[in-house]
Each structure stands twice: as structure tokens, then as C-alpha cells.
Short mmCIF file of C-alpha atoms and ligand atoms in Angstrom, two decimals:
data_model
loop_
_atom_site.label_atom_id
_atom_site.label_comp_id
_atom_site.label_asym_id
_atom_site.label_seq_id
_atom_site.Cartn_x
_atom_site.Cartn_y
_atom_site.Cartn_z
CA MET W 436 0.00 0.00 0.00
CA THR W 437 1.09 3.54 -0.72
CA GLN W 438 1.95 5.49 2.44
CA ALA W 439 -0.70 8.05 3.36
CA ALA W 440 0.17 11.51 2.07
CA PRO W 441 1.11 13.99 4.78
CA GLN W 442 -0.67 17.34 5.09
CA GLY W 443 1.36 20.06 3.42
CA VAL W 444 3.35 19.71 0.26
CA SER W 445 4.63 16.57 -1.49
CA VAL W 446 6.89 17.15 -4.46
CA VAL W 447 7.74 14.92 -7.45
CA LEU W 448 10.92 15.98 -9.27
CA GLY W 449 12.88 14.67 -12.25
CA SER W 450 16.43 13.72 -11.30
CA GLN W 451 17.96 13.43 -14.79
CA TRP W 452 17.20 15.19 -18.12
CA GLY W 453 13.42 14.77 -17.96
CA ASP W 454 10.89 12.16 -19.06
CA GLU W 455 11.70 9.93 -16.11
CA GLY W 456 8.01 9.13 -15.69
CA LYS W 457 7.03 11.88 -13.25
CA GLY W 458 3.49 12.02 -14.64
CA LYS W 459 2.81 8.37 -13.83
CA LEU W 460 3.87 8.82 -10.18
CA VAL W 461 1.92 12.07 -9.86
CA ASP W 462 -1.18 10.29 -11.13
CA ILE W 463 -0.70 7.54 -8.52
CA LEU W 464 -0.06 9.96 -5.64
CA ALA W 465 -2.99 12.16 -6.66
CA ALA W 466 -5.31 9.52 -5.21
CA ASP W 467 -4.24 11.00 -1.89
CA ALA W 468 -4.09 14.73 -2.72
CA ASP W 469 -6.46 17.69 -2.63
CA VAL W 470 -4.46 19.95 -4.93
CA CYS W 471 -2.06 19.14 -7.75
CA ALA W 472 0.15 22.07 -8.75
CA ARG W 473 2.65 23.06 -11.38
CA CYS W 474 5.29 25.52 -10.22
CA ALA W 475 7.59 26.07 -13.21
CA GLY W 476 7.97 25.63 -16.96
CA GLY W 477 5.08 25.66 -19.40
CA ASN W 478 3.68 23.49 -22.14
CA ASN W 479 7.18 22.36 -23.07
CA ALA W 480 6.63 19.62 -20.47
CA GLY W 481 4.98 16.40 -21.56
CA HIS W 482 3.64 13.71 -19.27
CA THR W 483 2.01 10.51 -20.50
CA ILE W 484 -0.31 8.57 -18.21
CA VAL W 485 -1.79 5.17 -18.98
CA VAL W 486 -4.91 4.19 -17.08
CA THR W 487 -6.81 0.92 -17.33
CA ASN W 488 -10.55 1.69 -17.44
CA ASP W 489 -13.50 -0.36 -16.11
CA LYS W 490 -13.61 -2.35 -19.36
CA GLY W 491 -9.95 -3.33 -19.00
CA GLU W 492 -8.92 -1.04 -21.88
CA LYS W 493 -5.76 1.07 -21.62
CA VAL W 494 -6.53 4.80 -21.94
CA LYS W 495 -3.67 7.23 -22.60
CA TYR W 496 -3.67 10.83 -21.37
CA ALA W 497 -1.09 13.45 -22.33
CA PHE W 498 -0.57 16.48 -20.09
CA ASN W 499 1.51 19.52 -20.95
CA LEU W 500 0.60 22.61 -18.97
CA LEU W 501 -2.03 20.99 -16.78
CA PRO W 502 -0.85 18.74 -13.94
CA SER W 503 -1.23 14.97 -14.33
CA GLY W 504 -3.01 14.72 -10.97
CA LEU W 505 -6.20 15.91 -12.72
CA ILE W 506 -7.19 12.36 -13.65
CA ASN W 507 -8.33 12.09 -10.04
CA PRO W 508 -11.71 13.92 -10.18
CA LYS W 509 -11.36 15.19 -6.59
CA VAL W 510 -8.15 17.10 -7.29
CA THR W 511 -8.03 20.84 -7.93
CA ALA W 512 -5.31 21.89 -10.36
CA PHE W 513 -3.23 24.97 -9.66
CA ILE W 514 -0.94 26.69 -12.14
CA GLY W 515 1.53 28.55 -9.95
CA SER W 516 3.18 31.94 -10.31
CA GLY W 517 6.45 30.45 -11.60
CA VAL W 518 4.77 28.86 -14.62
CA VAL W 519 4.64 30.52 -18.05
CA VAL W 520 1.20 30.16 -19.63
CA HIS W 521 0.29 30.14 -23.30
CA VAL W 522 -3.43 30.73 -22.85
CA PRO W 523 -4.59 29.28 -26.24
CA SER W 524 -2.65 26.05 -25.51
CA LEU W 525 -4.07 25.92 -21.98
CA PHE W 526 -7.61 25.89 -23.36
CA ASN W 527 -6.73 23.43 -26.16
CA GLU W 528 -5.42 21.04 -23.55
CA LEU W 529 -8.46 21.55 -21.34
CA ASP W 530 -10.85 20.97 -24.27
CA THR W 531 -8.98 17.81 -25.34
CA LEU W 532 -9.23 16.38 -21.83
CA GLU W 533 -12.93 17.24 -21.61
CA ARG W 534 -13.56 15.54 -24.97
CA LYS W 535 -12.02 12.43 -23.41
CA GLY W 536 -14.60 12.67 -20.66
CA LEU W 537 -12.40 14.24 -17.98
CA LYS W 538 -14.21 17.23 -16.47
CA VAL W 539 -11.55 19.81 -15.71
CA ALA W 540 -12.98 23.29 -16.20
CA ASP W 541 -14.52 23.64 -12.74
CA ARG W 542 -11.34 22.62 -10.89
CA LEU W 543 -8.60 24.59 -12.60
CA LEU W 544 -7.03 27.68 -11.03
CA VAL W 545 -4.26 29.89 -12.36
CA SER W 546 -2.14 32.35 -10.40
CA ASP W 547 -2.58 36.00 -11.35
CA ARG W 548 1.22 36.29 -11.20
CA ALA W 549 2.02 33.62 -13.80
CA HIS W 550 3.68 35.11 -16.89
CA LEU W 551 2.11 34.86 -20.33
CA VAL W 552 3.71 33.12 -23.28
CA LEU W 553 2.62 35.17 -26.29
CA GLY W 554 2.61 34.21 -29.96
CA PHE W 555 5.71 36.23 -30.74
CA HIS W 556 7.63 34.43 -27.98
CA GLN W 557 7.08 31.20 -29.88
CA ILE W 558 8.25 32.76 -33.16
CA VAL W 559 11.33 34.21 -31.46
CA ASP W 560 12.09 30.79 -29.93
CA GLY W 561 12.43 29.43 -33.48
CA LEU W 562 14.42 32.47 -34.69
CA LYS W 563 16.88 32.16 -31.80
CA GLU W 564 17.43 28.51 -32.60
CA ILE W 565 18.16 29.38 -36.26
CA GLU W 566 20.58 32.06 -35.11
CA LEU W 567 22.45 29.51 -32.95
CA GLY W 568 22.84 27.19 -35.95
CA GLY W 569 24.96 24.13 -35.12
CA SER W 570 24.97 24.92 -31.41
CA SER W 571 21.19 25.25 -31.10
CA ILE W 572 19.61 24.11 -27.83
CA GLY W 573 16.97 21.92 -29.45
CA THR W 574 14.11 23.66 -27.67
CA THR W 575 10.50 22.60 -27.96
CA LYS W 576 9.80 25.97 -29.69
CA LYS W 577 6.95 26.64 -27.29
CA GLY W 578 8.28 30.12 -26.49
CA ILE W 579 9.45 29.16 -23.01
CA GLY W 580 12.93 30.78 -23.12
CA PRO W 581 11.70 34.06 -24.67
CA ALA W 582 8.82 34.29 -22.16
CA TYR W 583 11.19 33.84 -19.20
CA SER W 584 13.54 36.38 -20.87
CA SER W 585 10.71 38.93 -20.93
CA LYS W 586 10.05 38.13 -17.26
CA ALA W 587 13.70 38.52 -16.22
CA SER W 588 14.06 41.75 -18.19
CA ARG W 589 10.97 43.10 -16.40
CA SER W 590 8.98 43.69 -19.55
CA GLY W 591 6.86 40.52 -19.41
CA LEU W 592 3.09 40.42 -19.18
CA ARG W 593 1.42 38.42 -16.44
CA VAL W 594 -2.06 36.94 -16.19
CA HIS W 595 -3.39 39.97 -14.27
CA HIS W 596 -2.23 42.27 -17.10
CA LEU W 597 -4.92 40.70 -19.30
CA TYR W 598 -7.46 42.69 -17.25
CA ASP W 599 -5.53 45.96 -17.37
CA PRO W 600 -6.66 48.55 -19.97
CA THR W 601 -3.01 49.12 -20.93
CA PHE W 602 -2.59 45.47 -22.07
CA PRO W 603 -2.80 46.24 -25.86
CA GLU W 604 -0.30 49.07 -25.55
CA LYS W 605 2.15 46.95 -23.54
CA PHE W 606 1.74 44.06 -25.96
CA ARG W 607 2.51 46.30 -28.99
CA LYS W 608 5.61 47.65 -27.25
CA LEU W 609 6.88 44.13 -26.63
CA VAL W 610 6.37 43.15 -30.28
CA GLU W 611 8.16 46.32 -31.45
CA GLY W 612 11.13 45.35 -29.25
CA ARG W 613 11.29 41.93 -30.93
CA PHE W 614 11.15 43.50 -34.39
CA LYS W 615 14.11 45.71 -33.45
CA ARG W 616 16.07 42.68 -32.28
CA TYR W 617 15.16 40.11 -34.98
CA GLY W 618 14.07 42.26 -37.92
CA HIS W 619 10.49 42.25 -39.12
CA PHE W 620 8.80 38.83 -38.96
CA GLU W 621 5.29 37.93 -39.90
CA PHE W 622 3.03 38.46 -36.90
CA ASP W 623 -0.56 39.68 -36.63
CA THR W 624 -0.21 41.94 -33.58
CA GLU W 625 -3.75 43.30 -33.55
CA GLY W 626 -5.27 39.87 -34.28
CA GLU W 627 -3.36 38.35 -31.38
CA ILE W 628 -4.36 41.13 -28.99
CA GLU W 629 -7.99 40.53 -29.93
CA GLN W 630 -7.63 36.77 -29.40
CA MET W 631 -5.94 37.26 -26.02
CA LEU W 632 -8.62 39.65 -24.81
CA ALA W 633 -11.33 37.20 -25.83
CA LEU W 634 -9.54 34.33 -24.07
CA ALA W 635 -9.03 36.57 -21.03
CA GLU W 636 -12.80 36.47 -20.45
CA ARG W 637 -12.78 32.67 -20.61
CA LEU W 638 -9.82 32.62 -18.23
CA ARG W 639 -11.32 35.08 -15.73
CA PRO W 640 -13.17 32.57 -13.49
CA HIS W 641 -9.97 30.51 -13.15
CA VAL W 642 -7.72 33.35 -11.99
CA VAL W 643 -6.82 33.62 -8.29
CA ASP W 644 -4.41 35.63 -6.19
CA GLY W 645 -1.71 32.92 -6.26
CA PRO W 646 0.11 33.30 -2.92
CA THR W 647 -3.13 33.97 -0.99
CA TRP W 648 -4.78 30.87 -2.45
CA MET W 649 -1.75 28.68 -1.68
CA HIS W 650 -1.62 30.07 1.86
CA GLN W 651 -5.30 29.22 2.34
CA GLN W 652 -4.72 25.65 1.17
CA LEU W 653 -1.78 25.11 3.49
CA SER W 654 -3.35 26.76 6.51
CA SER W 655 -6.51 24.65 6.13
CA GLY W 656 -4.47 21.41 6.12
CA LYS W 657 -4.84 20.55 2.43
CA ARG W 658 -2.53 17.97 0.85
CA VAL W 659 -0.74 19.62 -2.05
CA LEU W 660 1.07 17.52 -4.64
CA VAL W 661 3.56 19.33 -6.90
CA GLU W 662 4.41 17.99 -10.33
CA GLY W 663 7.94 18.99 -11.29
CA ALA W 664 8.38 19.86 -14.96
CA ASN W 665 11.54 19.01 -16.92
CA ALA W 666 14.31 17.97 -14.51
CA LEU W 667 17.37 18.87 -12.48
CA MET W 668 19.85 18.65 -15.37
CA LEU W 669 17.68 21.09 -17.35
CA ASP W 670 17.64 23.63 -14.51
CA ILE W 671 18.70 27.15 -15.48
CA ASP W 672 21.31 27.27 -12.66
CA TYR W 673 22.37 23.67 -12.05
CA GLY W 674 21.77 22.00 -15.41
CA THR W 675 24.15 21.66 -18.34
CA TYR W 676 23.97 25.39 -19.13
CA PRO W 677 23.23 26.67 -21.77
CA PHE W 678 21.60 23.38 -22.82
CA VAL W 679 18.84 23.81 -20.28
CA THR W 680 15.31 25.10 -20.08
CA SER W 681 14.73 28.60 -18.72
CA SER W 682 13.10 27.86 -15.37
CA ALA W 683 14.10 26.71 -11.89
CA THR W 684 13.36 22.99 -12.00
CA THR W 685 14.82 22.27 -8.55
CA ILE W 686 13.19 22.06 -5.13
CA GLY W 687 13.99 25.78 -4.83
CA GLY W 688 11.72 26.44 -7.82
CA VAL W 689 8.85 24.82 -5.90
CA CYS W 690 9.03 27.51 -3.19
CA THR W 691 9.46 30.44 -5.55
CA GLY W 692 7.02 29.08 -8.12
CA LEU W 693 4.21 28.55 -5.63
CA GLY W 694 5.02 31.25 -3.07
CA ILE W 695 5.39 28.86 -0.14
CA PRO W 696 7.96 28.53 2.64
CA PRO W 697 10.44 25.60 2.52
CA PHE W 698 9.11 24.04 5.73
CA ALA W 699 5.75 23.45 4.04
CA ILE W 700 7.48 20.73 1.98
CA LYS W 701 7.08 17.39 3.73
CA ARG W 702 8.57 15.07 1.12
CA ALA W 703 10.40 15.30 -2.21
CA ILE W 704 10.31 12.16 -4.31
CA GLY W 705 13.00 11.96 -6.97
CA VAL W 706 12.13 10.11 -10.15
CA VAL W 707 15.07 8.17 -11.62
CA LYS W 708 14.77 6.33 -14.92
CA ALA W 709 16.66 3.01 -14.82
CA TYR W 710 18.78 4.31 -17.73
CA THR W 711 19.29 7.85 -19.04
CA THR W 712 17.58 9.80 -21.82
CA ARG W 713 17.90 13.31 -23.14
CA VAL W 714 15.93 15.12 -25.83
CA GLY W 715 17.50 18.12 -27.57
CA GLY W 716 21.12 19.21 -27.71
CA GLY W 717 23.81 19.24 -25.03
CA PRO W 718 26.28 16.95 -23.31
CA PHE W 719 25.34 13.44 -22.24
CA PRO W 720 28.35 11.52 -20.87
CA THR W 721 26.77 8.04 -20.80
CA GLU W 722 25.02 8.30 -24.19
CA GLN W 723 25.24 5.07 -26.20
CA LEU W 724 25.42 5.77 -29.93
CA ASN W 725 25.25 2.06 -30.66
CA SER W 726 22.91 -0.93 -30.44
CA VAL W 727 22.51 -0.44 -26.66
CA GLY W 728 21.18 3.08 -27.22
CA GLU W 729 18.93 1.85 -30.05
CA THR W 730 17.48 -0.95 -27.92
CA LEU W 731 16.75 1.43 -25.04
CA GLN W 732 15.14 3.88 -27.45
CA GLU W 733 12.93 1.26 -29.10
CA VAL W 734 12.00 -0.86 -26.08
CA GLY W 735 11.50 2.24 -23.92
CA ALA W 736 9.46 3.97 -26.71
CA GLU W 737 11.59 7.03 -26.13
CA TYR W 738 9.93 9.74 -28.20
CA GLY W 739 9.24 13.31 -27.07
CA THR W 740 5.70 13.72 -25.78
CA VAL W 741 5.49 17.28 -27.13
CA THR W 742 7.66 17.19 -30.27
CA ALA W 743 7.78 13.44 -31.10
CA ARG W 744 11.58 13.73 -31.38
CA ARG W 745 13.60 10.56 -30.74
CA ARG W 746 15.15 10.75 -27.31
CA ARG W 747 18.88 10.08 -27.00
CA CYS W 748 19.59 7.08 -24.75
CA GLY W 749 22.40 5.75 -22.57
CA TRP W 750 23.28 3.94 -19.35
CA LEU W 751 22.21 5.16 -15.94
CA ASP W 752 24.53 7.88 -14.68
CA LEU W 753 24.78 7.90 -10.91
CA VAL W 754 27.09 10.92 -10.95
CA VAL W 755 24.12 12.87 -12.32
CA CYS W 756 21.71 11.32 -9.82
CA ARG W 757 24.06 11.99 -6.88
CA TYR W 758 24.44 15.65 -7.93
CA SER W 759 20.68 15.91 -8.28
CA THR W 760 20.18 14.32 -4.83
CA TRP W 761 22.50 16.89 -3.25
CA ILE W 762 20.48 19.76 -4.68
CA ASN W 763 16.95 18.43 -4.24
CA GLY W 764 17.38 16.37 -1.04
CA TYR W 765 15.08 13.52 -2.06
CA THR W 766 13.26 11.83 0.79
CA SER W 767 12.72 8.72 -1.37
CA LEU W 768 12.98 7.67 -5.00
CA ASN W 769 10.83 6.18 -7.74
CA LEU W 770 12.97 4.04 -10.06
CA THR W 771 11.10 3.86 -13.37
CA LYS W 772 11.22 1.77 -16.55
CA LEU W 773 13.19 -1.05 -14.96
CA ASP W 774 11.32 -3.39 -17.35
CA VAL W 775 13.09 -1.75 -20.32
CA LEU W 776 16.33 -3.39 -19.14
CA ASP W 777 14.80 -6.91 -19.37
CA GLY W 778 16.98 -9.16 -21.51
CA PHE W 779 20.25 -7.21 -21.31
CA LYS W 780 23.06 -9.70 -20.52
CA GLU W 781 25.02 -7.03 -18.72
CA ILE W 782 24.00 -3.58 -17.53
CA LYS W 783 26.42 -0.74 -17.00
CA ILE W 784 26.06 2.05 -14.46
CA ALA W 785 28.26 5.15 -14.39
CA THR W 786 29.64 5.58 -10.88
CA GLY W 787 32.31 8.22 -11.36
CA TYR W 788 33.92 10.78 -13.66
CA LYS W 789 37.69 11.13 -13.95
CA LEU W 790 39.27 14.40 -15.04
CA ASP W 791 43.04 14.55 -15.61
CA GLY W 792 43.22 11.00 -14.23
CA LYS W 793 41.52 11.91 -10.92
CA LEU W 794 38.01 11.08 -9.75
CA ILE W 795 36.00 14.25 -9.30
CA GLU W 796 33.42 14.80 -6.61
CA GLY W 797 30.67 16.83 -8.28
CA PHE W 798 29.43 17.56 -11.79
CA PRO W 799 31.55 19.96 -13.93
CA ALA W 800 30.08 23.40 -14.66
CA ASP W 801 32.25 23.92 -17.74
CA LEU W 802 30.97 21.95 -20.72
CA ASP W 803 34.48 21.72 -22.23
CA ARG W 804 35.66 20.07 -19.00
CA LEU W 805 32.58 17.87 -19.00
CA GLY W 806 33.49 16.79 -22.54
CA GLN W 807 36.87 15.61 -21.24
CA VAL W 808 35.60 13.35 -18.45
CA GLU W 809 36.37 9.66 -18.51
CA VAL W 810 33.23 7.88 -17.35
CA ILE W 811 33.86 5.06 -14.86
CA TYR W 812 31.37 2.21 -15.13
CA GLU W 813 30.37 -0.68 -12.91
CA THR W 814 29.00 -3.69 -14.79
CA LEU W 815 26.16 -5.65 -13.25
CA PRO W 816 24.62 -8.89 -14.52
CA GLY W 817 21.24 -8.54 -16.24
CA TRP W 818 18.15 -10.72 -15.90
CA ASP W 819 16.65 -12.85 -18.57
CA SER W 820 12.99 -12.65 -17.64
CA ASP W 821 10.03 -10.36 -18.26
CA ILE W 822 9.41 -8.30 -15.10
CA THR W 823 6.32 -6.45 -16.34
CA GLY W 824 4.07 -8.71 -14.27
CA CYS W 825 6.00 -8.23 -11.01
CA ARG W 826 3.96 -6.49 -8.31
CA THR W 827 6.05 -7.03 -5.18
CA TRP W 828 9.74 -6.76 -4.34
CA ASP W 829 9.94 -10.55 -3.98
CA ASP W 830 8.57 -11.02 -7.52
CA LEU W 831 11.66 -9.35 -8.99
CA PRO W 832 14.50 -11.59 -10.19
CA GLU W 833 17.57 -11.52 -7.95
CA ASN W 834 19.70 -9.56 -10.44
CA ALA W 835 17.00 -6.90 -10.80
CA GLN W 836 16.91 -6.60 -6.99
CA LYS W 837 20.71 -6.24 -6.99
CA TYR W 838 20.49 -3.47 -9.59
CA VAL W 839 17.93 -1.59 -7.47
CA LYS W 840 19.97 -2.08 -4.28
CA PHE W 841 23.13 -0.84 -6.00
CA ILE W 842 21.42 2.45 -6.90
CA GLU W 843 19.89 2.82 -3.45
CA GLU W 844 23.20 2.25 -1.69
CA TYR W 845 25.16 4.55 -3.99
CA LEU W 846 22.68 7.42 -3.54
CA GLY W 847 21.89 6.74 0.11
CA VAL W 848 18.16 7.25 -0.55
CA LYS W 849 15.49 4.54 -0.32
CA ILE W 850 13.71 3.46 -3.47
CA GLN W 851 10.03 3.56 -2.58
CA TYR W 852 8.44 2.78 -5.95
CA ILE W 853 9.67 0.72 -8.91
CA GLY W 854 8.09 1.09 -12.35
CA VAL W 855 7.77 -2.07 -14.44
CA GLY W 856 5.45 -0.78 -17.19
CA PRO W 857 3.62 2.36 -18.32
CA ALA W 858 0.28 1.62 -16.64
CA ARG W 859 -0.64 2.77 -13.14
CA GLU W 860 -0.81 -0.79 -11.82
CA SER W 861 2.65 -1.67 -13.22
CA THR W 862 4.27 -0.34 -10.08
CA ILE W 863 5.93 -2.04 -7.14
CA THR W 864 5.41 -0.10 -3.93
CA VAL W 865 8.32 -1.17 -1.74
CA PHE W 866 7.14 0.70 1.37
P1 2SA P 1097 12.65 24.60 -23.89
O1 2SA P 1097 11.61 24.32 -24.94
O2 2SA P 1097 13.20 25.99 -23.98
O3 2SA P 1097 12.23 24.25 -22.50
O4 2SA P 1097 13.89 23.62 -24.29
C1 2SA P 1097 15.13 23.74 -23.63
C2 2SA P 1097 15.74 22.38 -23.38
O5 2SA P 1097 14.90 21.66 -22.46
C3 2SA P 1097 14.54 20.42 -23.02
N1 2SA P 1097 13.16 20.08 -22.67
C4 2SA P 1097 12.75 18.84 -22.42
N2 2SA P 1097 13.45 17.71 -22.20
C5 2SA P 1097 12.73 16.59 -21.97
N3 2SA P 1097 11.36 16.54 -22.03
C6 2SA P 1097 10.65 17.66 -22.25
N4 2SA P 1097 9.33 17.60 -22.53
C7 2SA P 1097 8.90 16.88 -23.75
C8 2SA P 1097 8.67 15.40 -23.44
C9 2SA P 1097 9.96 17.11 -24.84
C10 2SA P 1097 9.61 16.80 -26.28
O6 2SA P 1097 8.02 15.15 -22.43
O7 2SA P 1097 9.09 14.53 -24.18
O8 2SA P 1097 8.51 16.40 -26.63
O9 2SA P 1097 10.53 17.01 -27.12
C11 2SA P 1097 11.35 18.89 -22.40
N5 2SA P 1097 10.95 20.17 -22.56
C12 2SA P 1097 12.08 20.90 -22.73
C13 2SA P 1097 14.62 20.65 -24.54
O10 2SA P 1097 14.71 19.44 -25.26
C14 2SA P 1097 15.85 21.51 -24.65
O11 2SA P 1097 17.00 20.70 -24.55
P1 GDP P 1098 7.62 12.74 -17.52
O1 GDP P 1098 7.90 13.91 -18.40
O2 GDP P 1098 8.69 12.54 -16.49
O3 GDP P 1098 6.25 12.75 -16.92
O4 GDP P 1098 7.72 11.44 -18.45
P2 GDP P 1098 7.05 11.22 -19.89
O5 GDP P 1098 5.60 10.91 -19.71
O6 GDP P 1098 7.44 12.29 -20.83
O7 GDP P 1098 7.85 9.92 -20.37
C1 GDP P 1098 7.82 8.73 -19.66
C2 GDP P 1098 7.25 7.63 -20.57
O8 GDP P 1098 7.51 6.36 -20.01
C3 GDP P 1098 5.74 7.70 -20.74
O9 GDP P 1098 5.42 7.27 -22.03
C4 GDP P 1098 5.22 6.72 -19.70
O10 GDP P 1098 3.97 6.13 -20.06
C5 GDP P 1098 6.30 5.66 -19.71
N1 GDP P 1098 6.55 5.00 -18.41
C6 GDP P 1098 6.51 5.54 -17.17
N2 GDP P 1098 6.90 4.64 -16.25
C7 GDP P 1098 7.20 3.50 -16.94
C8 GDP P 1098 7.71 2.22 -16.56
O11 GDP P 1098 7.97 1.93 -15.39
N3 GDP P 1098 7.92 1.32 -17.58
C9 GDP P 1098 7.67 1.60 -18.88
N4 GDP P 1098 7.92 0.67 -19.81
N5 GDP P 1098 7.18 2.80 -19.27
C10 GDP P 1098 6.98 3.74 -18.31
MG1 MG P 1099 8.09 14.33 -20.43
#
């Protein structure tokens, strides 16, 4: 049985480069939550949930801006102040979920302080990538970086600005600034202003004073579940900069993104994929550009949820997970996609990086130095059976148990959940 959720805040965070399977865990934990919140990022995030319905059919849900906890009909969704919101995409996602029979509209709230992603941010995202050429980031082109740039340069527009008579004027000024920087690009400024003002009316009943609402939830003993977006190695400060997203994806981003004090956080569950994937550009020390990488990609169905790009694949990197554990302080872990390793004769795990012949303690900040590391691997024996039907620790083959124990001991954090398939029920709850 899953442990009862404590009052206060429970957080689910990605410990690698994203797509660890955070959505699946959030969906499971939402059974025991009153609120499910997003605190950072935007609709660049993609979470796939597989639920078996009453007829035994598998139903797939994809979440981008909305939190995955919404499948539980008792949960209220909250889009926090640290999130960047593209309002047309928000409503597209809401409408798609409602068409699938999931009633969402009456339990969705958005902070008045969340910044807006506007159409020109998305165009500029593409233009910036073209400008970078061979060293492009490989963004999702959802306008996330440009929207956070507007925010940091103090010219961004927030949700509350939609209800301010100066919104059109401010919007035009922002577009003019982009024309000056990138030259004239095709963009229907007046058409977009009109669309935003129309959507503002639809959004109005969902808008709340973000920090006040969060404070009310916490002071009335509500159980708040936070769905981390992206992951530690994509964090603007601690990730492989500049190959990162533009938000704070760490535990720190949960406090700033929701407007809550750190002591409100009762647990932080780190999600660790049993191997490593990355989508987009940037360094990836354990990447396997060979048949191992291809097998992981195919068996793990590693395609971007938002962009359908093939995800790059490699062995589990415990140097990354250790670094991520230091920063986020996980109280327990969810090891996911262990089933994807079924059938490998041997499995490698990175346990150290050597630079200039010496083992280093942390994770290099300088990407040139990172490019020079020699990755030290431990080789563990694989298992030759299908573990997708395992439901308890004892069901797992001995070598799979050894693999899990190795990770747990290296990181010094208990593995609470083990994923053995995409569906909700394909989960071993260890404690
Ligand atoms: P952005 O669009 O500015 O946030 O891109 C910057 C970098 O962050 C990476 N990034 C992601 N990495 C993994 N998963 C993400 N979500 C989607 C998914 C990705 C997709 O769930 O599969 O569909 O491609 C995500 N979002 C952003 C991105 O690849 C850049 O490296
Ligand atoms: P997120 O961004 O961290 O929420 O992860 P994504 O949803 O983008 O990617 C994870 C993918 O792996 C999804 O397609 C999930 O359905 C799938 N998945 C999650 N856990 C498991 C697991 O334990 N085994 C397998 N085979 N698939 C899983
Ligand atoms: Mg994802």
C-alpha cells in the first residue's frame, strides 16, 4: 500500500534530463491529494499517463501545462506563479481532456502572477534557434525561453495584465522590441491582442491571487502535490547550461514558483529512470550511440511527448543522480522503466567521472571540462525474464533486486516505488 500523504506539500521531481516518468507517479499519488500544482515551466513539459478503465482497456492521457493529478476527479489543479502560460494552448489542452470525458474546467485555477507566453515568444524561440545554428539548444519551440527572458528583463506580461486597460499598448511595445532585435517577422499583432482579450474572459473565473490561495490551502491542512516539470539537469542554474530550459526545476523552484515557505514541503520524491535519456542538444556523458542506445530507445518507446523527437539514450549515470540528490534532497525515490532493461546480458552504471586521471566529486560546470571526463562504469549482470508482471519486491529476479539495491546504496536514498510498465498498476510499492 502507498503510504498516506502527509498534510502540506509533497513534491515529485525529475532527477535526470526529464521524461523519467514523473506524470505516472503524480497520477498515482494524486489519489491521496487535494491539490495538484505546477510551479515552473510551461507546455514544453509532456507527461504521459496510462490508465486501465473499467472495461480493461488502456486509456492514454497526455498532459503539458495541466498537472497529471487531474485524472483524479477530486483534485483541484493549480498553475503557480512560476509557470509561463500560453493561454490558447491551456484551453486546447483543457478541451482535449474534456472531450475524453475528464471534467476539468470547474477545478482549474491559475495564479494571477504567472507570466504569459505570447505568440511572438514562440516565433522568437524558433528564430533564436536558427541564429544559434549548429549549437542550437533543441528547444520545444513553445516560447518558453523568450517568455522567461521577458520576465527577467521586467517587460513581461502576467495573467493579471490581461485585465488591465493598458494590455494592448504593452503588448505592442513588446512586439516592437522583438522586431528591433530580430528584424520584421510575420506576426498579426492586432489579431493576437484581440484573441488574447477574448480568451481573457474565458480565463477570468480561473484566476486567483496565487500566494493567498496557496496560503489558504496550506493553513486549512490541504494535501498539495507538486508535479515537477523538466528535470534537475535542465535547470537554469544547475543543469548543463546553456543546454537547459529557462526555469528553476529544482526544489527551490517549488518555493518560488508557488510562493510557499520551505518548511511546508514534507517530502520530495526523486524520479530516476533506470537508464538515461535526453531530448534536444547538449552533453550526455553516458550516451550510447550504438545498439545499446537503439534498444533502449525502441523498447523504452523514447519519443518526445510534445515534439515526437527521438530521445537520445544511454546507461544510468549515478554521478548525475548523486548531484541531483545533493540539490533536491530527495526523501525517497521512484525508479522507473526497470522493465526496459529486461533481456540485457550485462548492464552498465556510471559511478564516477575522472578528469586529468583523478576522480571528481561533483558535476563539472564547464561543458568543455565535461566533454573531457572519462566515465567510470560498474558492470552488473542482467536478468533474462520479463518483469512487467512483477507487483512485489519478492517477484523481482535476484539480479533486478541487486540493480535496485546498488542504486539505493550509492545514492543513500530509499527506493520507494519501482516502475515495471507504463500503466498505473505496473508499479511495485516497496514501502
Ligand atoms: P525549452 O523548450 O526551452 O524548454 O527547451 C530547452 C531544453 O529543455 C529540453 N526540454 C525537455 N526535455 C525533456 N522533455 C521535455 N518535454 C517533452 C517530453 C519534450 C519533447 O516530455 O518529451 O517532446 O521534445 C522537455 N521540454 C524541454 C529541450 O529538449 C531543450 O533541450
Ligand atoms: P515525464 O515527463 O517525467 O512525466 O515522463 P514522460 O511521460 O514524458 O515519459 C515517460 C514515458 O515512459 C511515458 O510514455 C510513460 O507512459 C512511460 N513510463 C513511465 N513509467 C514507466 C515504466 O515503469 N515502464 C515503462 N515501460 N514505461 C513507463
Ligand atoms: Mg516528459
